[in-house]
Short mmCIF file of N, CA and C in Angstrom, two decimals:
data_model
loop_
_atom_site.label_atom_id
_atom_site.label_comp_id
_atom_site.label_asym_id
_atom_site.label_seq_id
_atom_site.Cartn_x
_atom_site.Cartn_y
_atom_site.Cartn_z
N UNK P 1 5.23 -6.29 -6.39
CA UNK P 1 4.29 -7.15 -7.05
C UNK P 1 5.07 -8.26 -7.75
N UNK P 2 4.54 -9.42 -7.70
CA UNK P 2 5.17 -10.57 -8.33
C UNK P 2 5.07 -10.41 -9.84
N UNK P 3 6.19 -10.58 -10.52
CA UNK P 3 6.23 -10.38 -11.98
C UNK P 3 5.29 -11.33 -12.70
N UNK P 4 5.05 -12.51 -12.14
CA UNK P 4 4.16 -13.47 -12.79
C UNK P 4 2.71 -12.97 -12.82
N UNK P 5 2.35 -12.11 -11.88
CA UNK P 5 0.98 -11.62 -11.81
C UNK P 5 0.82 -10.20 -12.35
N UNK P 6 1.92 -9.58 -12.74
CA UNK P 6 1.87 -8.20 -13.20
C UNK P 6 1.47 -8.16 -14.67
N UNK P 7 0.48 -7.33 -15.01
CA UNK P 7 0.15 -7.18 -16.42
C UNK P 7 1.32 -6.51 -17.14
N UNK P 8 1.48 -6.84 -18.40
CA UNK P 8 2.53 -6.22 -19.20
C UNK P 8 2.28 -4.72 -19.30
N UNK P 9 3.35 -3.96 -19.39
CA UNK P 9 3.23 -2.51 -19.45
C UNK P 9 2.34 -2.08 -20.62
N UNK P 10 2.45 -2.78 -21.75
CA UNK P 10 1.64 -2.42 -22.91
C UNK P 10 0.15 -2.67 -22.65
N UNK P 11 -0.16 -3.66 -21.81
CA UNK P 11 -1.55 -3.93 -21.48
C UNK P 11 -2.13 -2.84 -20.57
N UNK P 12 -1.27 -2.21 -19.78
CA UNK P 12 -1.74 -1.22 -18.83
C UNK P 12 -1.76 0.20 -19.38
N UNK P 13 -0.93 0.49 -20.38
CA UNK P 13 -0.75 1.87 -20.83
C UNK P 13 -2.06 2.55 -21.20
N UNK P 14 -2.84 1.96 -22.08
CA UNK P 14 -4.07 2.59 -22.52
C UNK P 14 -5.10 2.69 -21.39
N UNK P 15 -5.37 1.62 -20.65
CA UNK P 15 -6.33 1.76 -19.55
C UNK P 15 -5.88 2.76 -18.49
N UNK P 16 -4.57 2.81 -18.21
CA UNK P 16 -4.10 3.76 -17.21
C UNK P 16 -4.22 5.19 -17.72
N UNK P 17 -3.99 5.40 -19.02
CA UNK P 17 -4.20 6.73 -19.58
C UNK P 17 -5.66 7.14 -19.40
N UNK P 18 -6.56 6.22 -19.66
CA UNK P 18 -7.98 6.50 -19.47
C UNK P 18 -8.31 6.76 -18.01
N UNK P 19 -7.69 6.01 -17.12
CA UNK P 19 -7.92 6.21 -15.69
C UNK P 19 -7.39 7.58 -15.26
N UNK P 20 -6.24 7.98 -15.80
CA UNK P 20 -5.69 9.30 -15.46
C UNK P 20 -6.61 10.40 -15.94
N UNK P 21 -7.18 10.24 -17.12
CA UNK P 21 -8.14 11.22 -17.63
C UNK P 21 -9.37 11.26 -16.73
N UNK P 22 -9.86 10.08 -16.36
CA UNK P 22 -11.01 10.01 -15.47
C UNK P 22 -10.69 10.64 -14.13
N UNK P 23 -9.49 10.41 -13.64
CA UNK P 23 -9.07 10.98 -12.36
C UNK P 23 -9.11 12.50 -12.41
N UNK P 24 -8.62 13.07 -13.50
CA UNK P 24 -8.62 14.52 -13.64
C UNK P 24 -10.04 15.08 -13.67
N UNK P 25 -10.99 14.29 -14.17
CA UNK P 25 -12.37 14.75 -14.28
C UNK P 25 -13.16 14.61 -12.99
N UNK P 26 -12.66 13.86 -12.02
CA UNK P 26 -13.45 13.60 -10.82
C UNK P 26 -12.95 14.36 -9.61
N UNK P 27 -12.15 15.39 -9.82
CA UNK P 27 -11.65 16.19 -8.72
C UNK P 27 -12.84 16.73 -7.92
N UNK P 28 -12.78 16.52 -6.61
CA UNK P 28 -13.84 17.01 -5.74
C UNK P 28 -14.99 16.04 -5.57
N UNK P 29 -14.96 14.92 -6.24
CA UNK P 29 -16.03 13.94 -6.13
C UNK P 29 -15.48 12.64 -5.55
N UNK P 30 -15.67 12.41 -4.24
CA UNK P 30 -15.15 11.18 -3.64
C UNK P 30 -15.68 9.91 -4.30
N UNK P 31 -16.93 9.89 -4.69
CA UNK P 31 -17.48 8.69 -5.33
C UNK P 31 -16.82 8.42 -6.68
N UNK P 32 -16.62 9.46 -7.47
CA UNK P 32 -15.97 9.28 -8.76
C UNK P 32 -14.51 8.87 -8.57
N UNK P 33 -13.85 9.47 -7.62
CA UNK P 33 -12.46 9.11 -7.35
C UNK P 33 -12.36 7.67 -6.87
N UNK P 34 -13.28 7.25 -6.03
CA UNK P 34 -13.31 5.86 -5.55
C UNK P 34 -13.46 4.90 -6.74
N UNK P 35 -14.31 5.25 -7.68
CA UNK P 35 -14.51 4.39 -8.86
C UNK P 35 -13.22 4.28 -9.68
N UNK P 36 -12.51 5.39 -9.84
CA UNK P 36 -11.26 5.37 -10.61
C UNK P 36 -10.22 4.54 -9.87
N UNK P 37 -10.12 4.72 -8.55
CA UNK P 37 -9.14 3.94 -7.79
C UNK P 37 -9.46 2.45 -7.84
N UNK P 38 -10.73 2.11 -7.78
CA UNK P 38 -11.12 0.71 -7.89
C UNK P 38 -10.72 0.17 -9.25
N UNK P 39 -10.93 0.95 -10.29
CA UNK P 39 -10.54 0.52 -11.64
C UNK P 39 -9.03 0.32 -11.74
N UNK P 40 -8.27 1.24 -11.16
CA UNK P 40 -6.82 1.10 -11.15
C UNK P 40 -6.40 -0.17 -10.41
N UNK P 41 -7.05 -0.47 -9.31
CA UNK P 41 -6.75 -1.70 -8.58
C UNK P 41 -7.09 -2.93 -9.42
N UNK P 42 -8.21 -2.86 -10.13
CA UNK P 42 -8.58 -3.97 -11.02
C UNK P 42 -7.52 -4.18 -12.10
N UNK P 43 -7.01 -3.10 -12.64
CA UNK P 43 -5.99 -3.19 -13.70
C UNK P 43 -4.63 -3.63 -13.17
N UNK P 44 -4.41 -3.42 -11.89
CA UNK P 44 -3.09 -3.68 -11.32
C UNK P 44 -2.70 -5.15 -11.29
N UNK P 45 -3.67 -6.02 -11.24
CA UNK P 45 -3.36 -7.44 -11.12
C UNK P 45 -3.05 -7.86 -9.70
N UNK P 46 -3.17 -6.95 -8.74
CA UNK P 46 -2.93 -7.29 -7.35
C UNK P 46 -4.04 -8.19 -6.83
N UNK P 47 -3.66 -9.14 -5.95
CA UNK P 47 -4.70 -9.96 -5.35
C UNK P 47 -5.32 -9.20 -4.16
N UNK P 48 -6.32 -9.81 -3.56
CA UNK P 48 -7.07 -9.16 -2.48
C UNK P 48 -6.15 -8.70 -1.35
N UNK P 49 -5.27 -9.60 -0.86
CA UNK P 49 -4.38 -9.24 0.25
C UNK P 49 -3.47 -8.09 -0.12
N UNK P 50 -2.94 -8.11 -1.34
CA UNK P 50 -2.06 -7.02 -1.78
C UNK P 50 -2.82 -5.70 -1.85
N UNK P 51 -4.06 -5.75 -2.30
CA UNK P 51 -4.88 -4.53 -2.36
C UNK P 51 -5.11 -3.96 -0.97
N UNK P 52 -5.45 -4.84 -0.04
CA UNK P 52 -5.71 -4.40 1.33
C UNK P 52 -4.44 -3.79 1.94
N UNK P 53 -3.30 -4.44 1.72
CA UNK P 53 -2.04 -3.90 2.23
C UNK P 53 -1.72 -2.55 1.60
N UNK P 54 -1.92 -2.44 0.30
CA UNK P 54 -1.66 -1.18 -0.39
C UNK P 54 -2.54 -0.07 0.16
N UNK P 55 -3.82 -0.33 0.28
CA UNK P 55 -4.74 0.69 0.76
C UNK P 55 -4.50 1.02 2.24
N UNK P 56 -4.17 0.00 3.03
CA UNK P 56 -3.84 0.26 4.44
C UNK P 56 -2.61 1.12 4.57
N UNK P 57 -1.59 0.79 3.78
CA UNK P 57 -0.37 1.59 3.80
C UNK P 57 -0.62 3.02 3.34
N UNK P 58 -1.46 3.17 2.33
CA UNK P 58 -1.79 4.51 1.84
C UNK P 58 -2.54 5.30 2.91
N UNK P 59 -3.44 4.63 3.63
CA UNK P 59 -4.17 5.31 4.70
C UNK P 59 -3.21 5.80 5.78
N UNK P 60 -2.31 4.93 6.21
CA UNK P 60 -1.35 5.32 7.24
C UNK P 60 -0.48 6.48 6.75
N UNK P 61 0.03 6.36 5.54
CA UNK P 61 0.90 7.41 5.00
C UNK P 61 0.15 8.73 4.86
N UNK P 62 -1.08 8.67 4.37
CA UNK P 62 -1.86 9.89 4.17
C UNK P 62 -2.24 10.54 5.50
N UNK P 63 -2.52 9.72 6.51
CA UNK P 63 -2.90 10.25 7.82
C UNK P 63 -1.75 11.03 8.46
N UNK P 64 -0.53 10.54 8.30
CA UNK P 64 0.63 11.14 8.97
C UNK P 64 1.31 12.19 8.09
N UNK P 65 1.09 12.12 6.79
CA UNK P 65 1.82 12.98 5.83
C UNK P 65 1.80 14.47 6.15
N UNK P 66 0.67 15.07 6.50
CA UNK P 66 0.71 16.52 6.74
C UNK P 66 1.66 16.92 7.87
N UNK P 67 1.88 16.03 8.80
CA UNK P 67 2.74 16.33 9.94
C UNK P 67 4.19 15.94 9.66
N UNK P 68 4.36 14.88 8.89
CA UNK P 68 5.69 14.39 8.59
C UNK P 68 6.41 15.30 7.60
N UNK P 69 5.68 15.81 6.59
CA UNK P 69 6.34 16.65 5.58
C UNK P 69 6.77 17.99 6.16
N UNK P 70 6.31 18.29 7.36
CA UNK P 70 6.72 19.53 8.02
C UNK P 70 8.09 19.41 8.66
N UNK P 71 8.77 18.29 8.44
CA UNK P 71 10.12 18.12 8.96
C UNK P 71 10.16 17.43 10.32
N UNK P 72 9.02 16.95 10.80
CA UNK P 72 8.99 16.28 12.09
C UNK P 72 9.45 14.83 11.95
N UNK P 73 9.94 14.29 13.04
CA UNK P 73 10.29 12.87 13.07
C UNK P 73 9.00 12.06 12.99
N UNK P 74 9.09 10.77 12.65
CA UNK P 74 7.87 9.95 12.63
C UNK P 74 7.12 10.00 13.96
N UNK P 75 7.84 9.94 15.08
CA UNK P 75 7.20 9.97 16.40
C UNK P 75 6.49 11.31 16.62
N UNK P 76 7.17 12.41 16.29
CA UNK P 76 6.57 13.73 16.47
C UNK P 76 5.36 13.90 15.54
N UNK P 77 5.47 13.40 14.31
CA UNK P 77 4.36 13.49 13.37
C UNK P 77 3.15 12.73 13.92
N UNK P 78 3.39 11.54 14.46
CA UNK P 78 2.28 10.78 15.03
C UNK P 78 1.68 11.48 16.24
N UNK P 79 2.52 12.07 17.08
CA UNK P 79 2.02 12.82 18.24
C UNK P 79 1.14 13.99 17.80
N UNK P 80 1.56 14.67 16.74
CA UNK P 80 0.75 15.77 16.21
C UNK P 80 -0.58 15.26 15.65
N UNK P 81 -0.53 14.13 14.96
CA UNK P 81 -1.77 13.52 14.47
C UNK P 81 -2.68 13.20 15.64
N UNK P 82 -2.14 12.64 16.71
CA UNK P 82 -2.95 12.29 17.88
C UNK P 82 -3.63 13.52 18.46
N UNK P 83 -2.90 14.63 18.53
CA UNK P 83 -3.49 15.86 19.06
C UNK P 83 -4.59 16.40 18.15
N UNK P 84 -4.39 16.22 16.84
CA UNK P 84 -5.36 16.74 15.87
C UNK P 84 -6.56 15.82 15.72
N UNK P 85 -6.33 14.50 15.66
CA UNK P 85 -7.41 13.54 15.41
C UNK P 85 -7.08 12.23 16.11
N UNK P 86 -7.51 12.11 17.35
CA UNK P 86 -7.21 10.94 18.17
C UNK P 86 -7.73 9.64 17.59
N UNK P 87 -8.92 9.67 16.99
CA UNK P 87 -9.48 8.45 16.41
C UNK P 87 -8.64 7.95 15.24
N UNK P 88 -8.21 8.87 14.38
CA UNK P 88 -7.37 8.48 13.25
C UNK P 88 -6.02 7.97 13.74
N UNK P 89 -5.48 8.59 14.78
CA UNK P 89 -4.22 8.10 15.35
C UNK P 89 -4.39 6.69 15.89
N UNK P 90 -5.55 6.38 16.48
CA UNK P 90 -5.82 5.02 16.94
C UNK P 90 -5.81 4.04 15.78
N UNK P 91 -6.41 4.43 14.66
CA UNK P 91 -6.44 3.57 13.48
C UNK P 91 -5.02 3.32 12.98
N UNK P 92 -4.22 4.37 12.91
CA UNK P 92 -2.83 4.24 12.46
C UNK P 92 -2.06 3.30 13.38
N UNK P 93 -2.26 3.46 14.68
CA UNK P 93 -1.56 2.60 15.65
C UNK P 93 -1.98 1.14 15.52
N UNK P 94 -3.23 0.91 15.16
CA UNK P 94 -3.72 -0.45 15.00
C UNK P 94 -3.25 -1.05 13.68
N UNK P 95 -3.31 -0.27 12.64
CA UNK P 95 -3.01 -0.77 11.30
C UNK P 95 -1.51 -0.94 11.05
N UNK P 96 -0.70 -0.05 11.55
CA UNK P 96 0.74 -0.08 11.27
C UNK P 96 1.41 -1.40 11.64
N UNK P 97 1.19 -1.93 12.85
CA UNK P 97 1.85 -3.20 13.17
C UNK P 97 1.37 -4.36 12.28
N UNK P 98 0.11 -4.35 11.89
CA UNK P 98 -0.41 -5.39 11.02
C UNK P 98 0.28 -5.32 9.66
N UNK P 99 0.38 -4.12 9.11
CA UNK P 99 1.03 -3.95 7.81
C UNK P 99 2.50 -4.33 7.89
N UNK P 100 3.16 -3.93 8.97
CA UNK P 100 4.58 -4.26 9.14
C UNK P 100 4.76 -5.77 9.25
N UNK P 101 3.92 -6.44 10.03
CA UNK P 101 4.03 -7.89 10.19
C UNK P 101 3.82 -8.61 8.85
N UNK P 102 2.88 -8.15 8.06
CA UNK P 102 2.65 -8.76 6.74
C UNK P 102 3.85 -8.58 5.83
N UNK P 103 4.40 -7.38 5.83
CA UNK P 103 5.57 -7.11 4.99
C UNK P 103 6.76 -7.96 5.43
N UNK P 104 6.97 -8.05 6.74
CA UNK P 104 8.08 -8.86 7.24
C UNK P 104 7.88 -10.33 6.90
N UNK P 105 6.65 -10.83 7.04
CA UNK P 105 6.36 -12.23 6.70
C UNK P 105 6.61 -12.50 5.22
N UNK P 106 6.20 -11.55 4.38
CA UNK P 106 6.42 -11.69 2.94
C UNK P 106 7.92 -11.71 2.62
N UNK P 107 8.69 -10.82 3.27
CA UNK P 107 10.14 -10.79 3.06
C UNK P 107 10.80 -12.07 3.54
N UNK P 108 10.36 -12.57 4.69
CA UNK P 108 10.92 -13.81 5.22
C UNK P 108 10.60 -14.99 4.30
N UNK P 109 9.39 -15.04 3.78
CA UNK P 109 9.01 -16.11 2.86
C UNK P 109 9.84 -16.04 1.58
N UNK P 110 10.02 -14.83 1.07
CA UNK P 110 10.83 -14.65 -0.15
C UNK P 110 12.27 -15.11 0.10
N UNK P 111 12.80 -14.75 1.26
CA UNK P 111 14.17 -15.14 1.61
C UNK P 111 14.28 -16.67 1.75
N UNK P 112 13.29 -17.30 2.36
CA UNK P 112 13.30 -18.76 2.51
C UNK P 112 13.25 -19.45 1.15
N UNK P 113 12.43 -18.93 0.25
CA UNK P 113 12.34 -19.50 -1.10
C UNK P 113 13.66 -19.34 -1.83
N UNK P 114 14.29 -18.18 -1.71
CA UNK P 114 15.58 -17.96 -2.35
C UNK P 114 16.64 -18.93 -1.82
N UNK P 115 16.64 -19.16 -0.50
CA UNK P 115 17.61 -20.10 0.07
C UNK P 115 17.34 -21.52 -0.42
N UNK P 116 16.05 -21.89 -0.48
CA UNK P 116 15.70 -23.23 -0.96
C UNK P 116 16.11 -23.41 -2.42
N UNK P 117 15.85 -22.39 -3.24
CA UNK P 117 16.26 -22.45 -4.64
C UNK P 117 17.77 -22.58 -4.78
N UNK P 118 18.51 -21.88 -3.92
CA UNK P 118 19.99 -21.96 -3.94
C UNK P 118 20.44 -23.35 -3.56
N UNK P 119 19.81 -23.94 -2.56
CA UNK P 119 20.16 -25.30 -2.15
C UNK P 119 19.87 -26.29 -3.26
N UNK P 120 18.72 -26.15 -3.90
CA UNK P 120 18.36 -27.04 -5.01
C UNK P 120 19.33 -26.88 -6.18
N UNK P 121 19.72 -25.67 -6.48
CA UNK P 121 20.66 -25.41 -7.57
C UNK P 121 22.03 -26.01 -7.25
N UNK P 122 22.43 -25.92 -6.00
CA UNK P 122 23.73 -26.46 -5.60
C UNK P 122 23.73 -27.99 -5.62
N UNK P 123 22.58 -28.60 -5.42
CA UNK P 123 22.48 -30.06 -5.41
C UNK P 123 22.51 -30.65 -6.82
N UNK P 124 22.29 -29.86 -7.82
CA UNK P 124 22.27 -30.35 -9.20
C UNK P 124 23.60 -30.68 -9.71
#
């Protein structure tokens, strides 16, 4: 997250404590949990694209996690997911390249800005 858009830690502490309490109270209730997660996203200061990337990445990680934590390679974990839930594996296959491309584009943009800043600093 860009430091310019990140709320100060002191601004987040109390609301996050409240969100954690709310989270503990909504165990077993998808609607209540969704509300808490939405509130956490609101508090995060992330923009729309960052939220979508975060949630997409969480979906991919959560879909593969039960198979990956069993000591399988990423490929084997995905193959196991495919055998267990083909539709979810299709979603992971579709979403993963999009998330990777966005992350790479963000890294490339950051690197280009750093190089430009270095050039400007050297010209002074």
